[in-house]
Amino acid sequence: MWVTDHARLVSVLWLLTIVGLGAFAPQVEHNLSGAGWQANGSESVEARELAREHFGGNASSAIQVVVRSTDGPVTEGDGQQVLAKVTNILEQEPRIAEVVPPTPGATLSQDGETAIVLAGAGADTNEMVRVATDIKGELQGLSTETVEVNPTGSSLLWSDFNEANLDAMLKSEFMSWPVTLAILVLAFGALVAAGLPLILTLAGLVASAGSLVLINELVPVSIWAMNFAMMFALALGIDYALFIVVRYRAARAARRSADPAMAAADRRWAIAQTMDTAGKAVLLSGMTVLISLSAVMLVPSPSFRSMAGGIMLSVVFVLAATLTLLPLVLVKLDDRINKFALPWSRSGEHRSAKFAAWGERLWKRPLTWGLASLVVLVALAAPILGLQTAMPSIKVLPEDASARVGYDRVQESFGEGAPGTLQIVTAGADADATTAVLAADDGIAAAMAPMPAADGSDLVLVQAVPTVDPSDPALGDTVERLRADLPDSALVGGAAVENLDLKSQLDESTPIVIGVVLVLGFLLLLVALQAPLISLLGTLASLLSTAAAFGVARLIFQEGYGADLLGFEPQGFLDAWAPVFFFAMIFAIAMDYTVFLLASAKEHYERSGDAKDAMVGSLAHSGRVIFAAGAVMVAVFFTFALSGPIPPKEMGVVLGIAVLLDAFLVRLVLLPVMLRLTGHAAWYSPAWLRKVLPNITFAHD
């Protein structure tokens, strides 16, 4: 009601926010960082920084320009001219440190047809990804009929990957919006009402995009933060608006007056009832989402922290728009929200007769329906027992991407493990001992002579080529063995080792993040519902849909079932960030529906004190919203499974299946069955707990 009483102030504040932050939004794709996939504090990151500082930028973030000739030695004729042009381009780039020409026995192949020009990293990893983006087109443009130029390396990989990922995200957004609008029209039954969630979501996205640009000036923010924020804001913004708009239309229909003089008072009463019930549920749902995602901050990796932060920022803006701007718009539009209404929706009835009948059916046969849904979920979750994870391989890139072509050329000319060359930084006194350990290790194909530090410090850099591809699990065994056998001063690094260290960090962090998410989710539900048993059951039920989603993901991405249909080449594993990051996202979405359903159930129980009314009434009043919201989310997520590299496909499939199972099996079948079987005990709260918890109610007279 405060919002409607201060309509001009709220409108001006939102206009200033959208215009002010929106001015920075167009810069988001250019300004945000492209790297950050590392485990802060790890040995490999320390080795990379020492290599960059003391060895002319010869670090994992250096750019390797692969020049290959099909007409004789690459150091002669056209190849020689192309090498000179490549060197000139690299030397003119101020963010590149030392440029190292091809060296026989190291970066010049034995047949003389392939050469690597090394461009040292003269800036941090994020800036080197930008360098790669800026110069790769010009370098590839030097190719002739007989000479092929392909820059590659870690910085190029992330540049090509971020580019392919952005194209996929934009394509997915383009596909999802019309599908989403169609579902919303069917759900709302009116074009104007259906358009509101999209407009509000767009306002939240513009504000969050501009905010990310400003935050990036202080702390590097991953480009993935915006990509995930776009997807999450669209899905959640529609959910929240759907819940509130449906409730407002029902409240207005219940109090619609024939007396025009009473219209304003009726609108105020309707918006007050809406925000005191649905608005409260949306606020608690948004808090649950923020709490779930905040647990990802426990992973000490810049990319993960900025991605979680970006999503949280978008949720904050969407939540703010839902709780302040949407009520104002609803009151101003009032009955005009039903413009262009479809025939079946003109009544504005909030209670769904079909979902009420479904609730009655579940009440009569709870064990039959409950066990059926449980069997389906457990069967789908079973494959999770064989799930394997690893950092993404070169297969995540399109086959024609520069980094992948260069990678293949390096592998063909210098050996299977050449793209994953290890970099060992050690004290000068330990150089001989280091080379001896490398020579004796079966996992090392060749080791270069120790390179003295360019600045005269007492350090040497030894580069070693492993015998296996960088994505082969055997590389991890080799690195672990070397770290045990090498002198104490030696630090083992390289792009492939940074991936291994990040995977180890993710494996360690995953149980902690999952535990924190579950505990915080339970506590928030407990505060909202003040009922320990149903809060616990609601929290644990989310694990079923999550496990089932990962079980299906294993069959698709690890075993390759349906890979041809989705258009990708399976890596033989799930990307290592999936368990921790996708779990937090899935749990956040699952609790979204849990809050909607249980808030409605608590509202009915507060009014009647009847367990059956709570269960059947919650389905009758929130089932249609959950069904429609679930359909929207599934449509949004599955569009990401249809285009682009493997990681967006993983995200789309895992989240889409999780929402599909959670909304339709867990929230509309299993959780109501739990309410039926627990009866009044579901809402029992000991006296001492009621004294501790704040008094939150959902019933509104």
XYZ file of C-alpha atoms in Angstrom:
701
model
C 0.000 0.000 0.000
C 2.962 2.285 0.665
C 4.055 1.764 -2.932
C 0.667 2.792 -4.282
C 0.566 5.828 -1.972
C 3.991 6.938 -3.246
C 3.531 5.993 -6.873
C 5.435 8.965 -8.291
C 8.442 8.457 -6.011
C 8.637 4.716 -6.772
C 8.279 5.344 -10.508
C 11.016 7.986 -10.528
C 13.394 5.815 -8.488
C 12.915 2.873 -10.851
C 13.274 5.099 -13.906
C 16.552 6.517 -12.558
C 17.779 3.035 -11.679
C 16.998 1.544 -15.091
C 18.285 4.532 -17.075
C 21.332 5.085 -14.852
C 22.488 1.471 -14.715
C 21.163 0.746 -18.190
C 23.648 3.226 -19.616
C 26.432 0.816 -18.639
C 24.587 -2.352 -19.724
C 25.758 -2.305 -23.408
C 29.370 -2.572 -22.187
C 28.751 -5.800 -20.294
C 29.968 -8.267 -22.934
C 33.170 -6.314 -23.593
C 34.073 -5.369 -20.026
C 33.469 -8.562 -18.071
C 36.379 -10.951 -17.667
C 36.832 -14.159 -19.628
C 39.102 -16.134 -17.315
C 39.124 -16.812 -13.568
C 38.724 -20.599 -13.811
C 41.349 -21.334 -11.199
C 41.735 -22.426 -7.593
C 43.064 -19.402 -5.719
C 46.027 -20.280 -3.537
C 46.833 -23.438 -5.480
C 50.353 -24.486 -6.475
C 49.604 -24.159 -10.185
C 48.398 -20.554 -9.856
C 51.541 -19.689 -7.882
C 53.693 -21.328 -10.582
C 51.862 -19.358 -13.304
C 52.424 -16.030 -11.573
C 56.138 -16.771 -11.047
C 56.497 -17.781 -14.698
C 54.778 -14.617 -15.859
C 56.860 -12.388 -13.585
C 60.323 -13.917 -14.000
C 60.323 -15.659 -17.402
C 59.116 -13.064 -19.892
C 55.476 -14.053 -19.556
C 56.141 -17.691 -20.524
C 53.197 -18.824 -18.412
C 50.078 -20.916 -18.983
C 48.222 -17.787 -20.114
C 50.746 -17.100 -22.912
C 49.444 -17.265 -26.483
C 50.827 -19.903 -28.826
C 50.563 -19.126 -32.533
C 50.771 -22.356 -34.538
C 52.045 -21.868 -38.098
C 51.906 -24.927 -40.357
C 53.133 -25.270 -43.923
C 51.892 -27.821 -46.463
C 54.634 -26.898 -48.944
C 57.983 -27.692 -47.356
C 59.662 -26.315 -44.210
C 57.698 -23.566 -42.492
C 60.880 -21.522 -41.986
C 61.313 -21.084 -45.747
C 59.347 -19.388 -48.538
C 55.792 -18.358 -47.717
C 56.110 -19.850 -44.253
C 59.052 -17.605 -43.410
C 57.135 -14.510 -44.535
C 54.071 -15.517 -42.502
C 56.226 -16.136 -39.410
C 57.691 -12.647 -39.780
C 54.199 -11.101 -40.010
C 53.015 -13.095 -36.986
C 56.007 -11.889 -34.975
C 55.386 -8.290 -36.041
C 51.714 -8.396 -34.934
C 52.650 -9.875 -31.567
C 55.463 -7.385 -30.939
C 53.133 -4.456 -31.629
C 50.655 -5.606 -28.961
C 51.644 -3.805 -25.710
C 49.960 -6.400 -23.483
C 52.273 -9.128 -24.770
C 55.636 -9.576 -23.044
C 58.492 -11.424 -24.732
C 57.904 -12.945 -28.177
C 59.849 -16.192 -28.578
C 60.488 -17.447 -32.159
C 60.311 -21.163 -33.037
C 63.124 -23.153 -31.425
C 64.426 -26.409 -32.985
C 63.814 -29.383 -30.686
C 61.176 -27.490 -28.717
C 58.708 -25.425 -30.760
C 59.763 -26.458 -34.267
C 58.589 -29.913 -35.325
C 61.058 -32.575 -36.463
C 59.710 -32.477 -40.020
C 60.078 -28.694 -40.032
C 56.502 -28.122 -41.191
C 54.975 -26.827 -37.943
C 56.268 -23.987 -35.778
C 54.996 -22.294 -32.625
C 55.576 -18.609 -31.930
C 55.170 -17.957 -28.214
C 53.643 -14.639 -27.121
C 54.413 -14.146 -23.431
C 51.691 -12.975 -21.067
C 52.311 -9.336 -20.232
C 49.045 -8.942 -18.302
C 46.786 -10.933 -15.997
C 44.744 -13.890 -17.221
C 41.563 -11.880 -17.819
C 43.396 -9.321 -19.929
C 45.173 -12.063 -21.890
C 41.791 -13.498 -22.879
C 40.905 -10.037 -24.210
C 44.233 -9.930 -26.068
C 43.406 -13.294 -27.628
C 40.000 -11.994 -28.716
C 41.520 -8.823 -30.181
C 44.292 -10.415 -32.273
C 43.101 -13.898 -33.236
C 41.195 -12.709 -36.297
C 44.171 -10.754 -37.610
C 46.519 -13.693 -37.022
C 44.224 -16.194 -38.746
C 43.918 -13.736 -41.614
C 47.617 -14.283 -42.383
C 46.867 -17.828 -43.617
C 47.617 -18.525 -47.282
C 46.940 -21.442 -49.613
C 50.012 -23.272 -48.296
C 50.390 -21.836 -44.773
C 47.859 -22.147 -41.965
C 47.917 -19.860 -38.900
C 45.984 -20.776 -35.742
C 46.578 -19.147 -32.351
C 45.907 -21.505 -29.452
C 46.595 -21.991 -25.750
C 44.605 -21.418 -22.580
C 43.769 -17.767 -23.301
C 42.548 -18.629 -26.817
C 40.525 -21.540 -25.461
C 38.618 -19.272 -23.088
C 38.235 -16.597 -25.753
C 36.785 -19.067 -28.275
C 34.690 -20.773 -25.623
C 33.211 -17.525 -24.274
C 32.438 -16.441 -27.835
C 30.714 -19.731 -28.680
C 28.916 -19.663 -25.339
C 27.658 -16.111 -25.879
C 26.311 -17.017 -29.316
C 24.565 -20.030 -27.796
C 23.082 -17.997 -24.932
C 21.738 -15.334 -27.285
C 20.304 -17.991 -29.599
C 18.687 -19.723 -26.630
C 17.236 -16.457 -25.319
C 15.870 -15.711 -28.788
C 14.175 -19.112 -28.879
C 12.920 -19.041 -25.293
C 11.130 -15.669 -25.280
C 8.355 -16.504 -27.789
C 7.874 -19.949 -26.222
C 7.717 -18.339 -22.794
C 5.201 -15.735 -23.950
C 2.984 -18.447 -25.449
C 3.014 -20.423 -22.178
C 2.288 -17.261 -20.198
C -0.654 -16.366 -22.427
C -2.092 -19.816 -21.803
C -1.381 -19.543 -18.059
C -2.751 -16.012 -17.595
C -5.345 -16.204 -20.316
C -4.677 -12.554 -21.220
C -1.998 -10.960 -23.379
C -1.462 -7.876 -21.184
C -1.104 -9.961 -18.021
C 1.272 -12.326 -19.807
C 3.518 -9.473 -20.949
C 4.020 -7.998 -17.474
C 6.502 -10.635 -16.212
C 8.659 -10.248 -19.314
C 8.769 -6.456 -18.996
C 9.655 -6.618 -15.302
C 12.304 -9.252 -15.928
C 13.821 -7.081 -18.641
C 13.967 -4.131 -16.217
C 15.748 -6.307 -13.644
C 18.182 -7.624 -16.260
C 19.118 -4.158 -17.530
C 19.771 -2.963 -13.980
C 21.827 -6.024 -13.051
C 23.882 -5.850 -16.282
C 24.821 -2.239 -15.584
C 25.664 -3.108 -11.979
C 27.995 -5.920 -13.083
C 29.913 -3.502 -15.302
C 30.430 -1.135 -12.356
C 31.391 -3.957 -9.985
C 33.904 -5.219 -12.571
C 35.804 -1.962 -12.111
C 36.533 -3.055 -8.532
C 36.598 -6.863 -8.751
C 36.902 -8.983 -11.938
C 33.499 -10.423 -12.878
C 33.233 -13.446 -15.173
C 31.276 -13.050 -18.403
C 29.437 -16.176 -17.310
C 27.922 -14.145 -14.472
C 25.839 -12.225 -17.008
C 25.002 -15.317 -19.012
C 23.651 -17.162 -15.984
C 21.981 -14.002 -14.672
C 20.030 -13.641 -17.933
C 18.707 -17.175 -17.681
C 17.967 -17.143 -13.967
C 16.355 -13.691 -13.939
C 14.040 -14.676 -16.788
C 12.959 -17.897 -15.093
C 12.528 -16.513 -11.571
C 11.095 -13.165 -12.657
C 8.311 -14.955 -14.515
C 7.696 -17.250 -11.543
C 7.344 -14.379 -9.090
C 5.207 -12.207 -11.345
C 2.985 -15.166 -12.189
C 2.324 -15.884 -8.525
C 1.466 -12.266 -7.690
C -0.541 -11.398 -10.810
C -2.723 -14.497 -10.466
C -3.395 -13.660 -6.815
C -4.209 -10.016 -7.573
C -6.632 -10.923 -10.353
C -8.379 -13.340 -8.000
C -8.574 -10.726 -5.227
C -10.051 -8.159 -7.614
C -12.545 -10.669 -8.955
C -13.650 -11.443 -5.404
C -14.199 -7.795 -4.482
C -15.172 -6.278 -7.820
C -17.718 -3.572 -7.154
C -20.329 -2.168 -9.458
C -19.927 1.220 -7.786
C -17.142 3.138 -9.608
C -16.564 5.242 -6.481
C -15.380 2.130 -4.641
C -12.982 0.983 -7.376
C -9.922 2.674 -5.873
C -10.605 1.245 -2.403
C -11.113 -2.231 -3.865
C -7.820 -2.017 -5.725
C -5.999 -1.057 -2.527
C -7.620 -3.919 -0.633
C -6.739 -6.352 -3.439
C -3.083 -5.327 -3.603
C -2.815 -5.426 0.196
C -4.180 -8.978 0.285
C -1.959 -10.005 -2.623
C 1.264 -8.738 -1.073
C 0.385 -10.039 2.409
C 0.041 -13.561 0.981
C 1.723 -14.075 -2.397
C 4.139 -11.182 -1.855
C 5.322 -12.679 1.412
C 5.837 -16.053 -0.264
C 7.815 -14.416 -3.099
C 10.048 -12.589 -0.599
C 10.772 -15.809 1.298
C 11.361 -17.655 -1.970
C 13.805 -14.981 -3.128
C 15.654 -15.177 0.182
C 15.914 -18.954 -0.240
C 17.392 -18.512 -3.707
C 19.924 -15.964 -2.428
C 20.921 -18.166 0.504
C 21.377 -21.215 -1.738
C 23.565 -19.357 -4.212
C 25.583 -17.632 -1.496
C 26.962 -21.051 -0.482
C 28.802 -21.192 -3.842
C 30.932 -18.315 -2.519
C 32.671 -20.925 -0.365
C 34.483 -22.183 -3.495
C 37.761 -20.174 -3.664
C 37.608 -19.567 -7.409
C 37.040 -16.111 -8.976
C 34.786 -17.438 -11.735
C 32.465 -19.293 -9.348
C 32.210 -16.437 -6.899
C 31.477 -13.878 -9.590
C 28.945 -16.166 -11.313
C 27.091 -16.731 -8.053
C 27.318 -13.020 -7.284
C 25.984 -12.087 -10.720
C 22.970 -14.376 -10.367
C 22.299 -13.108 -6.849
C 22.446 -9.509 -8.085
C 19.937 -10.243 -10.847
C 17.648 -11.988 -8.328
C 17.824 -8.954 -6.027
C 16.769 -6.613 -8.844
C 14.018 -8.934 -10.084
C 12.785 -9.405 -6.519
C 12.808 -5.648 -5.916
C 10.861 -5.062 -9.137
C 8.349 -7.753 -8.197
C 7.748 -6.340 -4.720
C 7.662 -2.619 -5.583
C 7.157 -1.960 -9.281
C 4.732 -4.808 -10.021
C 2.171 -3.833 -7.298
C 2.195 -0.274 -8.605
C 1.646 -1.418 -12.197
C -1.143 -3.793 -11.123
C -3.030 -1.044 -9.293
C -2.617 1.358 -12.210
C -3.743 -1.178 -14.822
C -6.374 -2.827 -12.636
C -9.012 -4.469 -14.865
C -7.046 -3.515 -17.976
C -4.689 -6.329 -17.058
C -7.376 -8.627 -18.483
C -7.215 -6.957 -21.905
C -7.287 -9.397 -24.809
C -8.404 -12.163 -22.449
C -9.072 -15.660 -23.691
C -12.638 -16.947 -23.122
C -11.884 -19.360 -20.254
C -10.009 -16.798 -18.173
C -12.555 -14.019 -17.801
C -13.763 -15.109 -14.386
C -10.414 -14.489 -12.663
C -11.128 -17.466 -10.404
C -8.101 -18.251 -8.229
C -9.152 -21.755 -7.219
C -8.568 -24.434 -9.829
C -11.255 -27.107 -9.866
C -8.950 -29.511 -11.705
C -6.132 -29.200 -9.170
C -8.647 -29.428 -6.340
C -9.839 -32.722 -7.834
C -6.207 -33.816 -8.125
C -5.716 -33.014 -4.451
C -8.762 -35.113 -3.542
C -7.370 -38.008 -5.551
C -4.020 -37.782 -3.746
C -5.814 -37.599 -0.397
C -7.693 -40.840 -1.112
C -4.713 -42.821 -2.462
C -1.546 -41.250 -1.021
C 0.568 -44.429 -0.938
C -0.199 -45.371 -4.544
C 0.746 -41.996 -5.976
C 3.561 -41.365 -3.511
C 5.281 -44.683 -4.178
C 4.852 -44.319 -7.949
C 6.580 -40.926 -7.975
C 9.259 -42.202 -5.584
C 10.030 -45.204 -7.817
C 10.400 -42.960 -10.887
C 12.721 -40.549 -9.053
C 14.886 -43.305 -7.551
C 15.157 -45.107 -10.902
C 16.300 -41.926 -12.642
C 18.721 -41.141 -9.797
C 20.362 -44.610 -9.825
C 22.936 -43.817 -12.584
C 24.418 -41.067 -10.371
C 26.450 -43.767 -8.615
C 28.758 -44.018 -11.643
C 29.019 -40.281 -12.305
C 32.505 -39.029 -13.204
C 33.604 -35.404 -13.407
C 36.551 -33.570 -14.953
C 37.393 -30.136 -16.250
C 36.207 -29.567 -19.836
C 38.321 -30.916 -22.691
C 39.030 -29.265 -26.022
C 35.829 -30.943 -27.262
C 33.750 -28.134 -25.744
C 34.892 -25.919 -28.641
C 33.476 -26.036 -32.172
C 35.701 -28.052 -34.516
C 36.610 -24.946 -36.536
C 37.542 -22.805 -33.509
C 41.105 -21.465 -33.711
C 42.114 -22.855 -30.314
C 40.888 -26.352 -31.205
C 42.514 -26.395 -34.658
C 45.798 -25.164 -33.177
C 45.525 -27.743 -30.393
C 45.129 -30.540 -32.944
C 48.104 -29.265 -34.978
C 50.323 -29.167 -31.873
C 49.256 -32.686 -30.941
C 49.920 -34.027 -34.439
C 53.369 -32.459 -34.674
C 54.734 -32.531 -31.122
C 53.016 -35.454 -29.416
C 49.812 -36.401 -27.599
C 50.638 -34.475 -24.444
C 52.177 -31.369 -26.048
C 49.058 -29.154 -25.646
C 49.222 -29.857 -21.891
C 52.906 -29.056 -21.354
C 53.768 -28.847 -17.651
C 55.676 -25.872 -16.272
C 57.882 -26.491 -13.255
C 59.314 -23.447 -11.514
C 62.088 -24.304 -9.082
C 65.162 -22.864 -7.367
C 68.312 -22.785 -9.491
C 70.088 -25.099 -7.057
C 67.434 -27.761 -7.638
C 67.513 -27.626 -11.450
C 69.514 -30.841 -11.906
C 67.413 -32.778 -9.385
C 64.242 -31.563 -11.116
C 65.349 -32.672 -14.586
C 66.441 -36.044 -13.138
C 62.983 -36.672 -11.647
C 61.292 -35.685 -14.920
C 63.598 -37.959 -16.955
C 62.833 -40.924 -14.689
C 59.032 -40.502 -14.681
C 57.108 -42.757 -17.080
C 54.400 -40.095 -17.489
C 56.807 -37.596 -19.083
C 57.655 -37.929 -22.784
C 60.273 -35.167 -22.902
C 61.666 -32.354 -20.767
C 63.297 -29.138 -22.005
C 66.553 -27.776 -20.646
C 66.093 -25.515 -17.592
C 65.437 -21.900 -18.584
C 67.073 -19.248 -16.370
C 64.943 -16.351 -15.129
C 64.904 -13.330 -17.451
C 65.299 -10.929 -14.519
C 68.328 -12.684 -13.000
C 66.465 -14.146 -10.013
C 67.492 -17.539 -8.637
C 64.739 -19.447 -10.391
C 64.584 -21.768 -13.381
C 61.673 -22.916 -15.525
C 61.558 -26.487 -16.802
C 58.885 -27.418 -19.335
C 57.872 -31.073 -19.608
C 55.621 -32.766 -22.163
C 53.432 -35.517 -20.651
C 52.737 -38.762 -22.513
C 48.934 -38.342 -22.446
C 46.302 -35.879 -23.623
C 45.585 -33.067 -21.111
C 42.075 -34.435 -20.468
C 43.310 -37.989 -19.757
C 42.815 -38.921 -16.055
C 46.350 -40.404 -16.100
C 47.755 -36.863 -16.185
C 46.452 -36.335 -12.666
C 48.435 -39.351 -11.471
C 51.573 -37.988 -13.142
C 51.198 -34.570 -11.511
C 50.537 -36.115 -8.098
C 53.643 -38.295 -8.484
C 55.835 -35.378 -9.563
C 54.720 -33.206 -6.668
C 55.749 -35.982 -4.287
C 59.125 -36.663 -5.957
C 60.334 -33.211 -7.037
C 62.454 -31.016 -4.718
C 60.566 -28.958 -2.130
C 61.204 -25.723 -4.025
C 59.527 -27.028 -7.194
C 56.061 -25.805 -8.153
C 54.198 -27.758 -10.836
C 51.928 -25.684 -13.070
C 50.597 -25.322 -16.593
C 47.087 -24.877 -17.983
C 46.198 -28.561 -17.612
C 47.470 -28.597 -14.013
C 45.415 -25.503 -13.181
C 42.358 -27.459 -14.329
C 43.360 -30.402 -12.137
C 43.840 -28.143 -9.105
C 40.468 -26.489 -9.708
C 38.793 -29.894 -9.965
C 40.400 -30.954 -6.677
C 39.159 -27.761 -5.061
C 35.659 -28.355 -6.421
C 35.662 -31.950 -5.172
C 36.624 -30.705 -1.706
C 34.106 -27.862 -1.699
C 31.088 -29.764 -3.042
C 30.114 -31.607 0.190
C 30.550 -28.396 2.197
C 28.429 -26.346 -0.221
C 25.691 -29.005 -0.333
C 25.625 -29.228 3.467
C 25.452 -25.449 3.911
C 22.696 -25.130 1.283
C 20.592 -27.837 2.937
C 20.993 -26.413 6.450
C 20.282 -22.815 5.432
C 17.349 -23.894 3.248
C 15.835 -25.841 6.136
C 16.288 -22.932 8.550
C 14.610 -20.479 6.191
C 11.669 -22.833 5.649
C 11.455 -23.284 9.408
C 11.288 -19.526 9.925
C 8.647 -19.175 7.204
C 6.441 -22.125 8.177
C 7.283 -22.544 11.882
C 6.753 -26.271 11.397
C 9.904 -28.428 11.806
C 8.604 -31.661 10.252
C 7.275 -30.325 6.958
C 10.256 -27.944 6.695
C 12.594 -30.922 6.944
C 10.573 -33.028 4.501
C 10.363 -30.147 2.015
C 14.129 -29.710 2.169
C 14.946 -33.403 1.756
C 12.457 -33.825 -1.104
C 14.579 -31.410 -3.148
C 17.439 -33.921 -3.071
C 15.367 -36.459 -5.024
C 14.814 -34.295 -8.090
C 18.441 -33.118 -7.947
C 19.795 -36.678 -7.821
C 17.473 -37.755 -10.637
C 18.612 -34.836 -12.826
C 22.277 -35.759 -12.354
C 21.469 -39.420 -12.997
C 19.980 -38.508 -16.382
C 22.896 -36.126 -17.041
C 25.334 -38.997 -16.586
C 23.521 -41.090 -19.211
C 23.527 -38.201 -21.696
C 26.894 -36.485 -21.217
C 29.055 -39.286 -19.843
C 27.623 -42.283 -21.701
C 26.518 -40.342 -24.792
C 22.839 -41.374 -24.984
C 21.057 -38.790 -27.133
C 24.310 -36.970 -27.978
C 23.533 -37.029 -31.705
C 20.091 -35.602 -31.066
C 21.526 -32.709 -29.047
C 24.429 -32.237 -31.466
C 27.548 -32.692 -29.339
C 30.518 -35.024 -28.920
C 30.485 -36.598 -25.426
C 33.576 -36.062 -23.277
C 33.054 -39.216 -21.199
C 32.381 -37.216 -18.038
C 30.355 -34.334 -16.612
C 32.110 -30.998 -16.225
C 33.595 -30.690 -12.739
C 31.679 -27.561 -11.762
C 28.281 -29.180 -12.394
C 27.756 -30.883 -8.995
C 28.472 -27.836 -6.850
C 27.110 -25.068 -9.075
C 24.106 -26.797 -10.576
C 23.128 -28.255 -7.196
C 22.899 -24.761 -5.709
C 20.863 -23.553 -8.695
C 18.535 -26.574 -8.691
C 17.976 -26.365 -4.946
C 17.208 -22.653 -5.223
C 14.580 -23.308 -7.897
C 13.146 -26.336 -6.065
C 12.719 -24.349 -2.866
C 10.996 -21.682 -4.942
C 8.135 -24.107 -5.644
C 8.302 -25.511 -2.120
C 7.687 -22.078 -0.633
C 4.784 -21.406 -3.013
C 3.066 -24.706 -2.199
C 3.700 -24.801 1.545
C 2.927 -21.104 2.037
C -0.464 -21.749 0.456
C -0.919 -24.878 2.615
C -0.037 -22.937 5.765
C -2.475 -20.186 4.788
C -5.288 -22.745 4.579
C -4.239 -24.468 7.797
C -4.158 -21.145 9.679
C -7.713 -20.447 8.555
C -9.298 -23.864 9.120
C -6.950 -25.959 11.265
C -7.850 -28.835 8.935
C -5.000 -30.925 7.454
C -7.076 -31.966 4.442
C -8.027 -28.385 3.663
C -4.350 -27.432 3.890
C -3.296 -30.127 1.421
C -6.164 -29.951 -1.065
C -6.476 -26.163 -0.783
C -2.768 -25.609 -1.468
C -3.016 -27.607 -4.692
C -6.259 -25.921 -5.686
C -4.817 -22.420 -5.199
C -1.144 -22.843 -6.128
C -1.076 -25.970 -8.326
C -1.926 -24.122 -11.516
C 0.731 -21.475 -10.824
C 3.379 -24.119 -10.063
C 2.403 -26.036 -13.202
C 2.619 -22.937 -15.411
C 5.806 -21.659 -13.763
C 7.395 -25.085 -14.117
C 6.453 -25.216 -17.791
C 8.032 -21.794 -18.353
C 11.262 -22.792 -16.598
C 11.500 -26.091 -18.469
C 11.030 -24.237 -21.764
C 13.693 -21.670 -20.835
C 16.237 -24.250 -19.687
C 15.706 -26.739 -22.492
C 16.351 -24.072 -25.126
C 19.900 -23.895 -23.704
C 20.267 -27.613 -24.411
C 19.677 -27.100 -28.116
C 22.615 -24.879 -29.048
C 26.222 -24.061 -28.331
C 29.078 -25.801 -26.486
C 28.673 -28.669 -24.036
C 28.568 -26.656 -20.744
C 25.416 -24.677 -21.704
C 23.869 -27.942 -22.877
C 24.712 -29.535 -19.526
C 23.158 -26.599 -17.742
C 20.015 -26.699 -19.865
C 19.535 -30.463 -19.559
C 20.344 -30.755 -15.837
C 18.253 -27.751 -14.794
C 15.435 -28.516 -17.232
C 15.079 -32.125 -16.066
C 15.394 -31.060 -12.422
C 12.559 -28.525 -12.780
C 10.449 -30.964 -14.772
C 10.750 -33.623 -12.064
C 10.594 -31.228 -9.145
C 7.574 -29.209 -10.233
C 5.477 -32.091 -11.561
C 6.499 -35.083 -9.432
C 7.877 -33.691 -6.179
C 5.788 -30.550 -5.589
C 2.523 -31.698 -7.182
C 2.648 -35.328 -6.020
C 5.236 -36.290 -3.404
C 5.102 -33.219 -1.160
C 1.265 -33.162 -1.015
C 1.408 -36.891 -0.179
C 3.793 -36.045 2.677
C 1.267 -33.477 3.909
C -1.439 -36.149 3.730
C 0.553 -38.807 5.603
C 1.828 -36.475 8.332
C -1.532 -34.731 8.845
C -1.599 -32.317 11.780
C 1.937 -33.349 12.773
C 3.219 -31.543 9.675
C 2.236 -28.226 11.249
C 3.147 -28.991 14.860
C 5.600 -26.625 16.482
C 6.761 -26.877 20.111
C 6.032 -23.894 22.323
C 9.728 -23.094 22.903
C 10.326 -22.928 19.136
C 7.386 -20.585 18.580
C 8.883 -18.229 21.173
C 12.224 -18.197 19.338
C 10.909 -17.788 15.779
C 9.312 -14.598 14.424
C 5.553 -14.749 13.993
C 4.933 -15.094 10.246
C 1.408 -15.766 8.998
C -0.012 -16.142 5.489
C -3.757 -15.983 6.143
C -5.374 -12.650 5.243
C -8.941 -11.766 6.149
